[in-house]
CSV table of C-alpha atoms and ligand atoms in Angstrom, one decimal:
chain,number,residue,atom,x,y,z
A,1,MET,CA,-0.4,0.0,0.5
A,2,ASP,CA,1.3,3.4,-0.9
A,3,ARG,CA,1.1,5.7,1.9
A,4,THR,CA,2.5,8.9,0.5
A,5,TYR,CA,-1.0,10.8,1.0
A,6,ARG,CA,-2.5,8.7,3.5
A,7,PRO,CA,-3.7,10.8,6.7
A,8,LYS,CA,-2.4,9.6,10.1
A,9,TYR,CA,-5.2,10.5,12.5
A,10,HIS,CA,-8.4,10.3,10.5
A,11,PHE,CA,-10.6,7.7,10.4
A,12,GLN,CA,-10.1,5.0,7.8
A,13,PRO,CA,-10.5,0.7,7.4
A,14,GLU,CA,-7.0,-0.7,6.9
A,15,ARG,CA,-6.9,-0.8,3.1
A,16,ASN,CA,-9.4,-0.1,0.5
A,17,TRP,CA,-12.6,1.8,-0.4
A,18,ILE,CA,-14.6,3.8,2.3
A,19,ASN,CA,-17.5,6.0,1.7
A,20,ASP,CA,-20.6,6.6,4.0
A,21,PRO,CA,-20.3,6.7,8.1
A,22,ASN,CA,-23.3,4.5,8.9
A,23,GLY,CA,-25.1,2.9,12.2
A,24,LEU,CA,-23.7,5.2,14.4
A,25,ILE,CA,-24.2,4.6,18.1
A,26,GLN,CA,-22.9,4.4,21.6
A,27,TRP,CA,-23.4,1.0,22.8
A,28,ASN,CA,-22.7,0.2,26.6
A,29,GLY,CA,-20.7,3.4,26.4
A,30,ARG,CA,-18.3,2.5,23.6
A,31,TYR,CA,-18.8,4.4,20.2
A,32,HIS,CA,-19.7,2.2,17.4
A,33,LEU,CA,-18.7,3.2,13.3
A,34,PHE,CA,-20.5,0.9,10.5
A,35,TYR,CA,-19.2,2.9,7.3
A,36,GLN,CA,-19.9,2.1,3.7
A,37,HIS,CA,-16.7,-0.3,2.2
A,38,ASN,CA,-15.3,-2.3,-0.5
A,39,PRO,CA,-13.4,-4.7,1.5
A,40,PHE,CA,-11.8,-5.9,-2.0
A,41,GLY,CA,-10.4,-2.9,-3.8
A,42,ALA,CA,-9.8,0.6,-3.3
A,43,LEU,CA,-12.9,2.1,-6.1
A,44,TRP,CA,-16.4,1.8,-4.8
A,45,GLY,CA,-18.4,-1.7,-5.2
A,46,ASN,CA,-19.4,-4.3,-3.8
A,47,ILE,CA,-20.4,-2.6,-1.0
A,48,HIS,CA,-20.2,-4.3,2.4
A,49,TRP,CA,-20.5,-2.5,5.8
A,50,GLY,CA,-17.5,-2.0,7.8
A,51,HIS,CA,-17.5,-1.7,11.8
A,52,ALA,CA,-15.4,-0.1,14.2
A,53,VAL,CA,-15.3,1.0,17.8
A,54,SER,CA,-13.6,3.6,20.1
A,55,ASP,CA,-13.8,4.6,23.8
A,56,ASP,CA,-12.0,7.6,23.4
A,57,LEU,CA,-13.2,9.1,19.7
A,58,LEU,CA,-10.0,8.8,18.8
A,59,HIS,CA,-8.7,5.7,18.4
A,60,TRP,CA,-10.3,3.1,16.7
A,61,GLU,CA,-10.1,-0.4,16.9
A,62,HIS,CA,-11.4,-2.0,13.5
A,63,LEU,CA,-13.9,-5.2,14.1
A,64,PRO,CA,-14.8,-7.5,11.6
A,65,LEU,CA,-17.6,-6.8,8.6
A,66,ALA,CA,-21.3,-6.6,9.9
A,67,LEU,CA,-22.8,-6.9,6.7
A,68,ALA,CA,-22.0,-8.3,2.9
A,69,PRO,CA,-24.2,-8.5,-0.3
A,70,ALA,CA,-25.8,-12.3,-0.5
A,71,VAL,CA,-25.5,-13.3,-4.0
A,72,GLY,CA,-29.5,-13.7,-5.1
A,73,ASP,CA,-31.1,-11.6,-2.4
A,74,TYR,CA,-32.6,-8.3,-2.0
A,75,ASP,CA,-29.0,-6.9,-1.5
A,76,GLU,CA,-27.0,-8.4,-4.0
A,77,PHE,CA,-25.7,-5.5,-5.7
A,78,GLY,CA,-25.2,-4.0,-2.1
A,79,CYS,CA,-25.6,-2.8,1.2
A,80,PHE,CA,-26.3,0.6,1.3
A,81,SER,CA,-26.4,3.1,3.9
A,82,GLY,CA,-28.8,3.0,6.9
A,83,CYS,CA,-28.8,3.6,11.0
A,84,LEU,CA,-28.6,1.3,13.9
A,85,VAL,CA,-31.2,1.7,16.4
A,86,ASP,CA,-31.5,-0.1,20.3
A,87,ASN,CA,-34.9,-2.0,20.3
A,88,ASP,CA,-35.3,-2.3,24.0
A,89,GLY,CA,-31.7,-3.6,24.1
A,90,VAL,CA,-31.5,-5.7,20.6
A,91,PRO,CA,-29.4,-4.0,18.2
A,92,MET,CA,-30.9,-3.5,14.5
A,93,ILE,CA,-29.9,-2.0,11.3
A,94,ILE,CA,-31.8,-0.9,8.7
A,95,TYR,CA,-30.0,-0.2,5.4
A,96,THR,CA,-30.6,-0.4,1.6
A,97,GLY,CA,-30.5,-3.5,0.1
A,98,THR,CA,-29.3,-2.7,-3.8
A,99,GLN,CA,-30.1,-5.2,-7.2
A,100,ALA,CA,-28.6,-4.0,-10.1
A,101,ALA,CA,-32.4,-4.4,-11.6
A,102,PRO,CA,-34.1,-1.0,-12.6
A,103,ARG,CA,-37.5,-0.5,-11.1
A,104,GLY,CA,-40.2,2.2,-11.4
A,105,GLY,CA,-37.6,5.3,-13.1
A,106,MET,CA,-33.9,4.1,-11.1
A,107,PRO,CA,-31.6,2.5,-12.6
A,108,TYR,CA,-31.2,-0.1,-9.4
A,109,THR,CA,-33.8,-1.6,-7.5
A,110,GLN,CA,-33.4,-0.5,-3.7
A,111,HIS,CA,-35.5,-1.7,-0.5
A,112,ALA,CA,-35.5,-1.4,3.0
A,113,ASN,CA,-34.1,-4.3,5.0
A,114,LEU,CA,-33.4,-5.0,8.1
A,115,ALA,CA,-30.3,-7.2,10.7
A,116,PHE,CA,-30.3,-8.2,14.2
A,117,GLY,CA,-26.9,-7.9,15.7
A,118,SER,CA,-25.6,-9.7,18.7
A,119,ALA,CA,-25.3,-8.0,22.3
A,120,ASP,CA,-21.6,-6.8,21.0
A,121,LEU,CA,-22.4,-5.6,18.3
A,122,THR,CA,-19.9,-8.1,16.2
A,123,LYS,CA,-22.5,-10.4,14.9
A,124,TRP,CA,-25.8,-9.7,12.3
A,125,GLU,CA,-28.2,-11.9,11.1
A,126,LYS,CA,-30.4,-10.3,8.3
A,127,PHE,CA,-34.2,-10.5,8.8
A,128,ALA,CA,-35.6,-13.4,6.8
A,129,GLY,CA,-38.6,-11.1,6.0
A,130,ASN,CA,-36.4,-8.4,3.9
A,131,PRO,CA,-37.5,-6.4,2.2
A,132,VAL,CA,-39.6,-4.7,5.1
A,133,ILE,CA,-40.2,-1.7,2.5
A,134,HIS,CA,-40.2,-2.0,-1.3
A,135,ALA,CA,-39.3,1.2,-3.3
A,136,PRO,CA,-42.7,2.6,-5.1
A,137,LEU,CA,-43.1,1.9,-8.5
A,138,ASP,CA,-42.7,5.7,-9.8
A,139,ASP,CA,-41.4,6.5,-12.8
A,140,GLU,CA,-40.9,10.2,-11.3
A,141,LEU,CA,-38.6,9.1,-8.8
A,142,THR,CA,-34.8,9.4,-8.7
A,143,GLY,CA,-33.9,6.9,-6.0
A,144,PHE,CA,-35.4,5.3,-2.5
A,145,ARG,CA,-32.5,4.9,-0.2
A,146,ASP,CA,-30.7,5.8,3.3
A,147,HIS,CA,-32.5,5.7,6.3
A,148,CYS,CA,-33.1,7.6,9.1
A,149,VAL,CA,-35.0,5.8,12.0
A,150,TRP,CA,-36.7,7.2,15.5
A,151,ARG,CA,-38.9,6.4,18.4
A,152,GLU,CA,-41.5,8.8,18.7
A,153,GLY,CA,-44.0,8.1,21.8
A,154,ASP,CA,-45.0,4.3,20.8
A,155,GLU,CA,-43.8,4.1,17.6
A,156,TRP,CA,-41.1,3.9,15.2
A,157,LEU,CA,-41.0,6.6,12.4
A,158,GLN,CA,-38.4,6.2,9.6
A,159,ILE,CA,-37.2,8.9,6.9
A,160,ILE,CA,-36.0,7.4,3.0
A,161,GLY,CA,-34.2,9.4,0.8
A,162,SER,CA,-36.1,10.1,-3.0
A,163,GLY,CA,-36.4,12.9,-5.2
A,164,ARG,CA,-38.8,13.7,-8.2
A,165,ARG,CA,-37.2,13.5,-11.9
A,166,GLY,CA,-37.1,17.3,-12.6
A,167,LYS,CA,-38.7,18.7,-9.7
A,168,GLY,CA,-36.3,18.0,-5.8
A,169,GLY,CA,-35.8,16.1,-3.1
A,170,VAL,CA,-38.3,14.2,-1.3
A,171,ALA,CA,-37.8,12.6,2.2
A,172,PHE,CA,-40.8,10.1,2.6
A,173,LEU,CA,-42.1,9.2,5.9
A,174,TYR,CA,-43.1,5.8,7.4
A,175,ARG,CA,-44.7,4.3,11.0
A,176,SER,CA,-43.8,0.9,12.5
A,177,ASP,CA,-45.0,-0.7,16.1
A,178,ASP,CA,-42.2,-3.3,15.8
A,179,LEU,CA,-39.8,-2.0,13.5
A,180,LEU,CA,-41.1,-5.2,11.2
A,181,THR,CA,-43.8,-3.8,9.4
A,182,TRP,CA,-43.9,-0.4,7.7
A,183,GLU,CA,-47.1,1.9,6.8
A,184,TYR,CA,-46.4,4.8,4.9
A,185,LEU,CA,-47.7,8.2,5.8
A,186,HIS,CA,-46.9,10.8,3.5
A,187,PRO,CA,-43.4,12.9,2.7
A,188,LEU,CA,-41.7,14.5,6.1
A,189,CYS,CA,-40.6,16.9,3.5
A,190,GLU,CA,-40.8,17.6,-0.3
A,191,LEU,CA,-39.5,20.5,-2.6
A,192,ASP,CA,-40.7,21.1,-6.3
A,193,THR,CA,-36.9,22.6,-7.0
A,194,PRO,CA,-33.8,21.9,-6.3
A,195,THR,CA,-33.2,25.3,-4.8
A,196,PHE,CA,-34.4,26.1,-1.8
A,197,ASP,CA,-33.2,30.0,0.6
A,198,GLY,CA,-30.7,30.6,-2.5
A,199,VAL,CA,-28.9,27.1,-1.5
A,200,GLY,CA,-28.7,24.3,-4.0
A,201,VAL,CA,-30.0,21.5,-2.3
A,202,GLY,CA,-30.6,18.6,-4.9
A,203,GLU,CA,-33.0,16.8,-7.1
A,204,MET,CA,-32.1,14.0,-4.8
A,205,TRP,CA,-31.9,14.1,-1.3
A,206,GLU,CA,-28.7,11.0,0.1
A,207,CYS,CA,-28.7,10.2,3.6
A,208,PRO,CA,-31.5,12.2,5.1
A,209,GLN,CA,-31.5,13.0,8.6
A,210,LEU,CA,-33.7,14.8,10.9
A,211,LEU,CA,-32.1,16.1,13.9
A,212,ASP,CA,-33.7,17.7,16.4
A,213,LEU,CA,-31.8,20.8,18.1
A,214,GLY,CA,-34.4,22.1,21.0
A,215,ALA,CA,-35.5,25.4,19.0
A,216,LYS,CA,-35.0,24.3,16.0
A,217,HIS,CA,-34.9,21.2,13.7
A,218,ALA,CA,-32.7,20.2,10.9
A,219,LEU,CA,-33.2,18.2,8.1
A,220,VAL,CA,-29.3,16.9,7.1
A,221,LEU,CA,-29.2,16.4,3.2
A,222,SER,CA,-26.4,14.9,1.0
A,223,ALA,CA,-27.4,16.8,-2.2
A,224,SER,CA,-27.3,15.2,-5.6
A,225,TYR,CA,-27.8,15.9,-9.3
A,226,ASN,CA,-28.0,13.5,-12.0
A,227,ASP,CA,-26.3,10.5,-9.5
A,228,THR,CA,-23.5,13.4,-9.0
A,229,PRO,CA,-22.6,14.1,-4.8
A,230,THR,CA,-22.9,17.8,-5.0
A,231,ARG,CA,-22.8,19.1,-1.2
A,232,THR,CA,-23.9,18.7,2.1
A,233,VAL,CA,-26.9,21.4,3.6
A,234,CYS,CA,-29.4,21.6,5.6
A,235,LEU,CA,-33.3,22.7,5.6
A,236,LEU,CA,-33.6,24.5,9.0
A,237,GLY,CA,-37.0,24.5,10.3
A,238,ARG,CA,-40.3,23.2,12.4
A,239,TYR,CA,-41.1,19.9,12.5
A,240,GLU,CA,-44.6,19.6,13.9
A,241,ASN,CA,-47.6,16.8,13.6
A,242,ARG,CA,-44.7,14.9,11.5
A,243,ARG,CA,-44.0,17.4,8.6
A,244,PHE,CA,-41.0,19.6,8.3
A,245,GLU,CA,-41.7,22.9,7.1
A,246,PRO,CA,-38.3,24.1,6.2
A,247,THR,CA,-38.2,28.0,6.9
A,248,GLY,CA,-34.0,28.7,5.6
A,249,ALA,CA,-31.2,26.7,3.8
A,250,GLN,CA,-27.7,26.5,4.7
A,251,VAL,CA,-24.4,25.0,3.2
A,252,LEU,CA,-23.0,22.5,5.6
A,253,ASP,CA,-19.1,22.9,3.9
A,254,PHE,CA,-17.6,24.8,1.6
A,255,GLY,CA,-16.1,22.3,0.3
A,256,GLU,CA,-18.7,20.8,-1.9
A,257,ALA,CA,-18.7,16.9,-2.3
A,258,SER,CA,-15.2,17.4,-0.7
A,259,SER,CA,-17.3,16.5,2.7
A,260,TYR,CA,-20.5,14.6,1.8
A,261,ALA,CA,-23.2,11.9,3.3
A,262,PRO,CA,-23.1,13.0,6.9
A,263,GLN,CA,-24.7,11.2,9.8
A,264,ALA,CA,-25.1,12.1,13.5
A,265,MET,CA,-25.7,10.7,16.6
A,266,ARG,CA,-26.6,11.9,20.3
A,267,ASP,CA,-23.8,10.6,22.6
A,268,ASP,CA,-24.1,10.1,26.5
A,269,LYS,CA,-23.0,13.6,27.1
A,270,GLY,CA,-25.7,14.9,25.5
A,271,ARG,CA,-23.7,16.2,22.3
A,272,THR,CA,-24.8,15.6,18.7
A,273,LEU,CA,-21.8,14.3,17.2
A,274,MET,CA,-21.4,14.2,13.2
A,275,TRP,CA,-18.9,12.4,10.9
A,276,GLY,CA,-19.0,12.9,7.1
A,277,TRP,CA,-17.3,11.2,4.3
A,278,ILE,CA,-14.0,13.1,2.5
A,279,PRO,CA,-13.4,11.1,-0.5
A,280,GLU,CA,-10.2,11.7,-2.9
A,281,GLY,CA,-9.8,14.5,-5.0
A,282,ARG,CA,-7.1,12.2,-7.3
A,283,ASP,CA,-8.1,10.0,-10.0
A,284,ASP,CA,-9.5,6.2,-9.5
A,285,ALA,CA,-6.1,4.6,-11.5
A,286,LEU,CA,-4.3,6.4,-8.6
A,287,CYS,CA,-6.7,5.4,-5.9
A,288,GLU,CA,-6.2,1.4,-7.5
A,289,VAL,CA,-2.4,2.0,-7.3
A,290,ALA,CA,-2.4,3.5,-3.5
A,291,GLY,CA,-4.7,0.7,-2.6
A,292,TRP,CA,-6.8,2.9,-0.3
A,293,SER,CA,-9.3,5.6,-1.0
A,294,GLY,CA,-11.6,7.6,1.0
A,295,MET,CA,-11.6,8.8,5.2
A,296,LEU,CA,-14.4,9.7,7.5
A,297,SER,CA,-14.0,13.6,8.6
A,298,LEU,CA,-13.2,14.6,12.4
A,299,PRO,CA,-16.1,14.2,14.6
A,300,ARG,CA,-18.0,17.5,14.4
A,301,VAL,CA,-20.0,19.0,17.3
A,302,VAL,CA,-23.1,20.2,15.8
A,303,THR,CA,-25.2,22.8,18.1
A,304,LEU,CA,-27.7,25.6,17.3
A,305,ARG,CA,-25.9,29.0,17.2
A,306,ASP,CA,-27.8,31.9,18.5
A,307,ASN,CA,-27.7,32.9,14.9
A,308,GLY,CA,-29.9,30.3,14.2
A,309,ARG,CA,-27.9,28.4,12.3
A,310,LEU,CA,-26.2,25.1,12.7
A,311,GLY,CA,-22.6,25.6,14.0
A,312,PHE,CA,-19.8,22.9,14.0
A,313,ALA,CA,-16.7,22.4,16.1
A,314,PRO,CA,-13.9,19.5,16.3
A,315,VAL,CA,-14.4,17.6,19.4
A,316,PRO,CA,-12.3,18.6,22.2
A,317,GLU,CA,-10.8,14.9,22.6
A,318,LEU,CA,-8.7,15.8,19.5
A,319,GLN,CA,-6.8,17.9,21.9
A,320,LYS,CA,-5.2,14.5,23.6
A,321,LEU,CA,-3.6,14.5,20.6
A,322,ARG,CA,-1.4,17.3,20.7
A,323,GLY,CA,1.9,16.9,20.8
A,324,GLN,CA,4.8,19.6,20.1
A,325,HIS,CA,3.3,23.0,20.9
A,326,HIS,CA,4.7,26.3,18.1
A,327,ARG,CA,3.8,29.8,18.9
A,328,GLN,CA,5.4,30.8,15.6
A,329,PRO,CA,4.7,29.6,12.1
A,330,SER,CA,7.9,29.6,10.9
A,331,ALA,CA,9.1,27.4,13.6
A,332,ILE,CA,6.5,24.5,11.6
A,333,GLN,CA,7.6,21.5,9.3
A,334,SER,CA,4.7,19.3,9.7
A,335,ASP,CA,1.8,17.4,7.5
A,336,SER,CA,0.1,16.7,10.8
A,337,LEU,CA,-1.1,19.7,12.4
A,338,GLU,CA,-3.8,21.8,14.5
A,339,ILE,CA,-3.6,25.6,14.2
A,340,CYS,CA,-5.5,27.6,15.9
A,341,ALA,CA,-5.2,31.6,14.8
A,342,MET,CA,-7.3,34.3,15.8
A,343,PHE,CA,-6.9,37.3,13.6
A,344,LYS,CA,-9.0,41.0,12.6
A,345,PRO,CA,-9.1,40.5,9.1
A,346,THR,CA,-8.7,44.4,8.0
A,347,GLU,CA,-7.6,42.8,4.6
A,348,ARG,CA,-7.9,39.3,3.1
A,349,VAL,CA,-5.8,36.8,5.9
A,350,GLU,CA,-4.3,33.8,4.5
A,351,ILE,CA,-2.6,30.9,6.2
A,352,GLY,CA,-0.5,28.8,3.9
A,353,VAL,CA,0.2,25.4,4.4
A,354,ARG,CA,1.7,22.0,3.2
A,355,CYS,CA,4.1,24.8,2.0
A,356,SER,CA,7.5,24.0,0.1
A,357,ALA,CA,9.5,26.9,-2.2
A,358,ASP,CA,7.2,26.5,-5.6
A,359,GLU,CA,3.4,24.9,-3.6
A,360,ARG,CA,1.2,25.9,-1.0
A,361,ALA,CA,-2.6,25.3,-0.1
A,362,ARG,CA,-3.7,28.5,0.8
A,363,ILE,CA,-6.7,28.9,3.6
A,364,PHE,CA,-8.0,32.6,3.2
A,365,TYR,CA,-11.0,34.9,4.4
A,366,ASP,CA,-11.3,37.8,2.2
A,367,PRO,CA,-13.2,40.9,4.1
A,368,GLN,CA,-14.1,42.5,1.1
A,369,THR,CA,-16.2,39.8,-0.4
A,370,ALA,CA,-16.8,37.7,2.8
A,371,THR,CA,-15.5,34.8,1.1
A,372,LEU,CA,-14.1,31.6,3.3
A,373,GLY,CA,-12.2,29.2,1.5
A,374,ILE,CA,-9.0,26.6,0.5
A,375,ASP,CA,-7.4,28.3,-2.8
A,376,ARG,CA,-5.9,25.3,-4.0
A,377,SER,CA,-4.0,26.6,-7.1
A,378,HIS,CA,-0.9,26.7,-6.2
A,379,SER,CA,-0.8,23.2,-3.9
A,380,ARG,CA,0.5,21.6,-6.8
A,381,PRO,CA,1.9,22.6,-10.7
A,382,ALA,CA,-1.0,23.8,-13.0
A,383,ASP,CA,-0.5,20.8,-15.5
A,384,CYS,CA,-1.2,18.4,-13.1
A,385,GLU,CA,-4.5,16.1,-13.4
A,386,HIS,CA,-5.6,17.2,-9.6
A,387,ASP,CA,-8.4,19.3,-9.3
A,388,LEU,CA,-7.0,22.3,-8.2
A,389,SER,CA,-10.4,24.6,-7.8
A,390,THR,CA,-10.8,27.1,-5.1
A,391,LEU,CA,-13.5,25.9,-2.5
A,392,SER,CA,-15.1,29.1,-0.9
A,393,GLY,CA,-18.5,29.6,0.4
A,394,ASN,CA,-19.7,33.3,1.8
A,395,TYR,CA,-19.3,33.8,5.4
A,396,PRO,CA,-20.0,37.4,7.2
A,397,LEU,CA,-18.2,37.9,10.2
A,398,PRO,CA,-20.2,38.6,13.4
A,399,ALA,CA,-20.4,41.9,14.9
A,400,ASP,CA,-17.1,41.9,16.4
A,401,GLY,CA,-15.6,41.4,13.3
A,402,LEU,CA,-13.1,38.6,15.0
A,403,LEU,CA,-12.1,35.6,13.1
A,404,THR,CA,-10.9,32.9,14.6
A,405,PHE,CA,-9.9,29.6,12.6
A,406,HIS,CA,-8.9,26.6,13.7
A,407,ILE,CA,-7.4,24.2,11.1
A,408,PHE,CA,-6.5,20.5,10.8
A,409,VAL,CA,-4.0,19.7,8.4
A,410,ASP,CA,-3.6,15.8,8.3
A,411,ASN,CA,-1.3,15.3,5.1
A,412,SER,CA,-3.6,15.3,2.2
A,413,VAL,CA,-6.8,16.5,3.9
A,414,ILE,CA,-7.5,20.0,5.6
A,415,GLU,CA,-10.4,20.9,7.8
A,416,VAL,CA,-11.0,24.3,8.3
A,417,PHE,CA,-13.7,25.9,10.9
A,418,ALA,CA,-14.2,29.3,11.1
A,419,ASN,CA,-15.3,31.1,14.4
A,420,GLY,CA,-17.1,27.7,14.8
A,421,GLU,CA,-19.9,28.3,12.7
A,422,ALA,CA,-18.4,28.0,8.8
A,423,VAL,CA,-16.6,24.7,7.9
A,424,VAL,CA,-14.5,23.8,4.4
A,425,THR,CA,-12.8,20.4,4.0
A,426,GLY,CA,-10.5,20.2,0.9
A,427,ARG,CA,-8.2,17.5,-0.6
A,428,VAL,CA,-4.3,18.6,-1.7
A,429,TYR,CA,-2.0,16.3,-3.1
A,430,PRO,CA,1.7,18.2,-3.1
A,431,SER,CA,4.1,16.9,-5.5
A,432,GLU,CA,6.9,18.3,-2.8
A,433,ASN,CA,7.0,17.2,0.4
A,434,GLY,CA,5.9,20.9,1.5
A,435,LEU,CA,5.6,21.5,5.7
A,436,GLY,CA,5.9,24.8,6.1
A,437,VAL,CA,3.6,27.1,7.4
A,438,VAL,CA,3.1,30.8,6.7
A,439,VAL,CA,0.5,33.5,7.7
A,440,SER,CA,0.0,36.6,6.2
A,441,GLY,CA,-2.4,39.7,6.1
A,442,GLY,CA,-4.8,41.5,8.7
A,443,GLU,CA,-4.1,41.9,12.4
A,444,LEU,CA,-2.7,38.5,13.7
A,445,CYS,CA,-3.9,38.7,17.6
A,446,ARG,CA,-3.2,34.6,18.4
A,447,PHE,CA,-1.4,31.9,16.9
A,448,ASP,CA,-0.8,28.5,18.3
A,449,ALA,CA,0.2,25.7,16.5
A,450,TRP,CA,0.5,21.6,17.7
A,451,GLU,CA,1.9,18.7,15.8
A,452,LEU,CA,-0.6,15.9,16.2
A,453,ARG,CA,0.2,12.4,17.0
A,454,GLY,CA,-1.3,9.8,14.5
A,455,ILE,CA,-4.3,7.1,16.1
A,456,TRP,CA,-2.9,4.0,14.9
B,1,LIG,C1,-24.0,8.4,-0.6
B,1,LIG,C2,-24.1,7.0,-1.1
B,1,LIG,C3,-25.8,6.9,-0.5
B,1,LIG,C4,-26.0,5.3,-0.6
B,1,LIG,C5,-24.2,4.7,-0.6
B,1,LIG,C6,-24.0,3.6,-1.8
B,1,LIG,O1,-22.5,8.4,-0.9
B,1,LIG,O2,-24.6,7.2,-2.3
B,1,LIG,O3,-27.3,7.5,-1.4
B,1,LIG,O4,-26.7,4.6,0.2
B,1,LIG,O5,-23.4,6.2,-0.8
B,1,LIG,O6,-22.4,3.7,-1.0
């Protein structure tokens, strides 16, 4: 396996392909993480559920595969995304079983399936009565997959992601008494257009999840257009009488599809923790040569901010990875870093990371245009095949005019948190071994950086 661009403190399987986080749950105090995984190669396909467990959200132990596609069965083309619930002590997975035959207007047949887990979550038995929900036979639908299941009073409720061709996304709502038999109710939420509140929210909603954040609910969506993952967004609004009425929309990561298909869980500290999938930005042939592809984001604590928007912060547990402390950027030579920097951005401010003589990735904020982003145009020579586009979004500063960057660099991945409110994730593949950090512009009020230890 080629480790040249492999991160050291982000979650990954030991080798091969990973996409969405699935079935996140704290079970007997331990954090369990399942994920979309091809155990046989570094490209998407033959999708199983991988499994890992952690006591501290940092160090993970790989466990045996949880679900595998079964030839001739409802999931023969793949065990797609889903969730895990605690049914009075019995762990149950609800996932999408996929078959390679068209159904309705969809290129694949996708149904809701169940699996029962052993008490330690390591052994899974598929329900003999699968599938528990058949995809509707509707030519207009663009997909029918991914599951969010929750308990409300004496009932179970479930949403499944979909969309109507040429219109917008739909989250279909079902109810059940026992998780085995489901009754269709109505769309929890449905849009006639792929845009809401000025934000492109997709023609098809992958991985929908309804989050209860107290004063508001958020419907987290992975917005896909024409089967292309595009960005992670949420609709903010009110959930009442089993319908979700959106009043606003928010882009959850300015890195567009650099962080996709997130799933969140509530832990025993009452925190809402979210992980997303960070895919590769290099082409398939290079992934196959490397022998691995993709990772999960760092766990992010999600909160509802006073301004009515979702806020994101890296889990504080990450501080346990801190090693050598630097107070001057010029002293740093590392590609495994946490950087905290506070600015008065009187002009464009920039933090260059992975800097060598000719290359650098530029994390920037431009107060003129209120733009936050990662400029990758110099992260590698311009004639390369990699995507060097700038990843950015509109982020107006709060009233105090201050900007606090919290940045994580882990070899080829950069995660930027700005004021705990906006996030940009991006991949860079420097051709030189750039390890320097450079800060410029505005008034730098505070700078701290730590070299971070690996987790494996
Ligand atoms: C999102 C997604 C899901 C699907 C899974 C398949 O990345 O396309 O909609 O269940 O990945 O691996």
